[in-house]
Amino acid sequence: AQSVTQPDARVTVSEGASLQLRCKYSYFGTPYLFWYVQYPRQGLQLLLKYYPGDPVVQGVNGFEAEFSKSNSSFHLRKASVHWSDWAVYFCAVSMSNSGTYQRFGTGTKLQVVP
Amino acid sequence: NSKVIQTPRYLVKGQGQKAKMRCIPEKGHPVVFWYQQNKNNEFKFLINFQNQEVLQQIDMTEKRFSAECPSNSPCSLEIQSSEAGDSALYLCASSLEQNTLYFGAGTRLSVL
């Protein structure tokens, strides 16, 4: 069955430092992959999405992610973290069919320290 | 920014009471999803619609949960008899195509 695992429940980085949040997926076939961010008391906002094609996808606010079929991974990266990036980040996977529901990981809480 | 509107933001019910929440999807989005996010950040898909028709739903939804998306009215999710384990953030999302979801801010249900 399709699923995603986010192995790090919490990540702490210094402001200005680089960031990588890990996501491993389990899927038979070609997955569609997504990263979302959730700020306190808000819903989820899409950061970026991967459809089969270029393995590196660019998102909003300087985020990017790289799809790796050999590693079954879709890690999120940012070159320089800002304090406003403090939030919970979710990875999700779905089948290719439009309307099929997405399965979410349990999130990684990012803390940004001075 | 998402234009999915969910009401109410907070809902407090006693065990056994009905709990109803509403969602207005983004204009022109034919597909609507409901998810339950618990305090451990586990997401559970509940049901989705395309226009007014149910596409998929889980077994839990078939028992105490009911949902509809009538034309020209908000979509709704109702729990017939609330249980403590139903306390969670209920998220509505809409989609135009290609699985891109636009989420509302959610309805936080507390069952006392």
Short mmCIF file of C-alpha atoms in Angstrom, two decimals, chain A residues 34-35 88:
data_model
loop_
_atom_site.label_atom_id
_atom_site.label_comp_id
_atom_site.label_asym_id
_atom_site.label_seq_id
_atom_site.Cartn_x
_atom_site.Cartn_y
_atom_site.Cartn_z
CA PHE A 34 3.86 16.74 -2.39
CA TRP A 35 5.22 18.87 0.41
CA VAL A 88 5.21 21.75 10.62
#
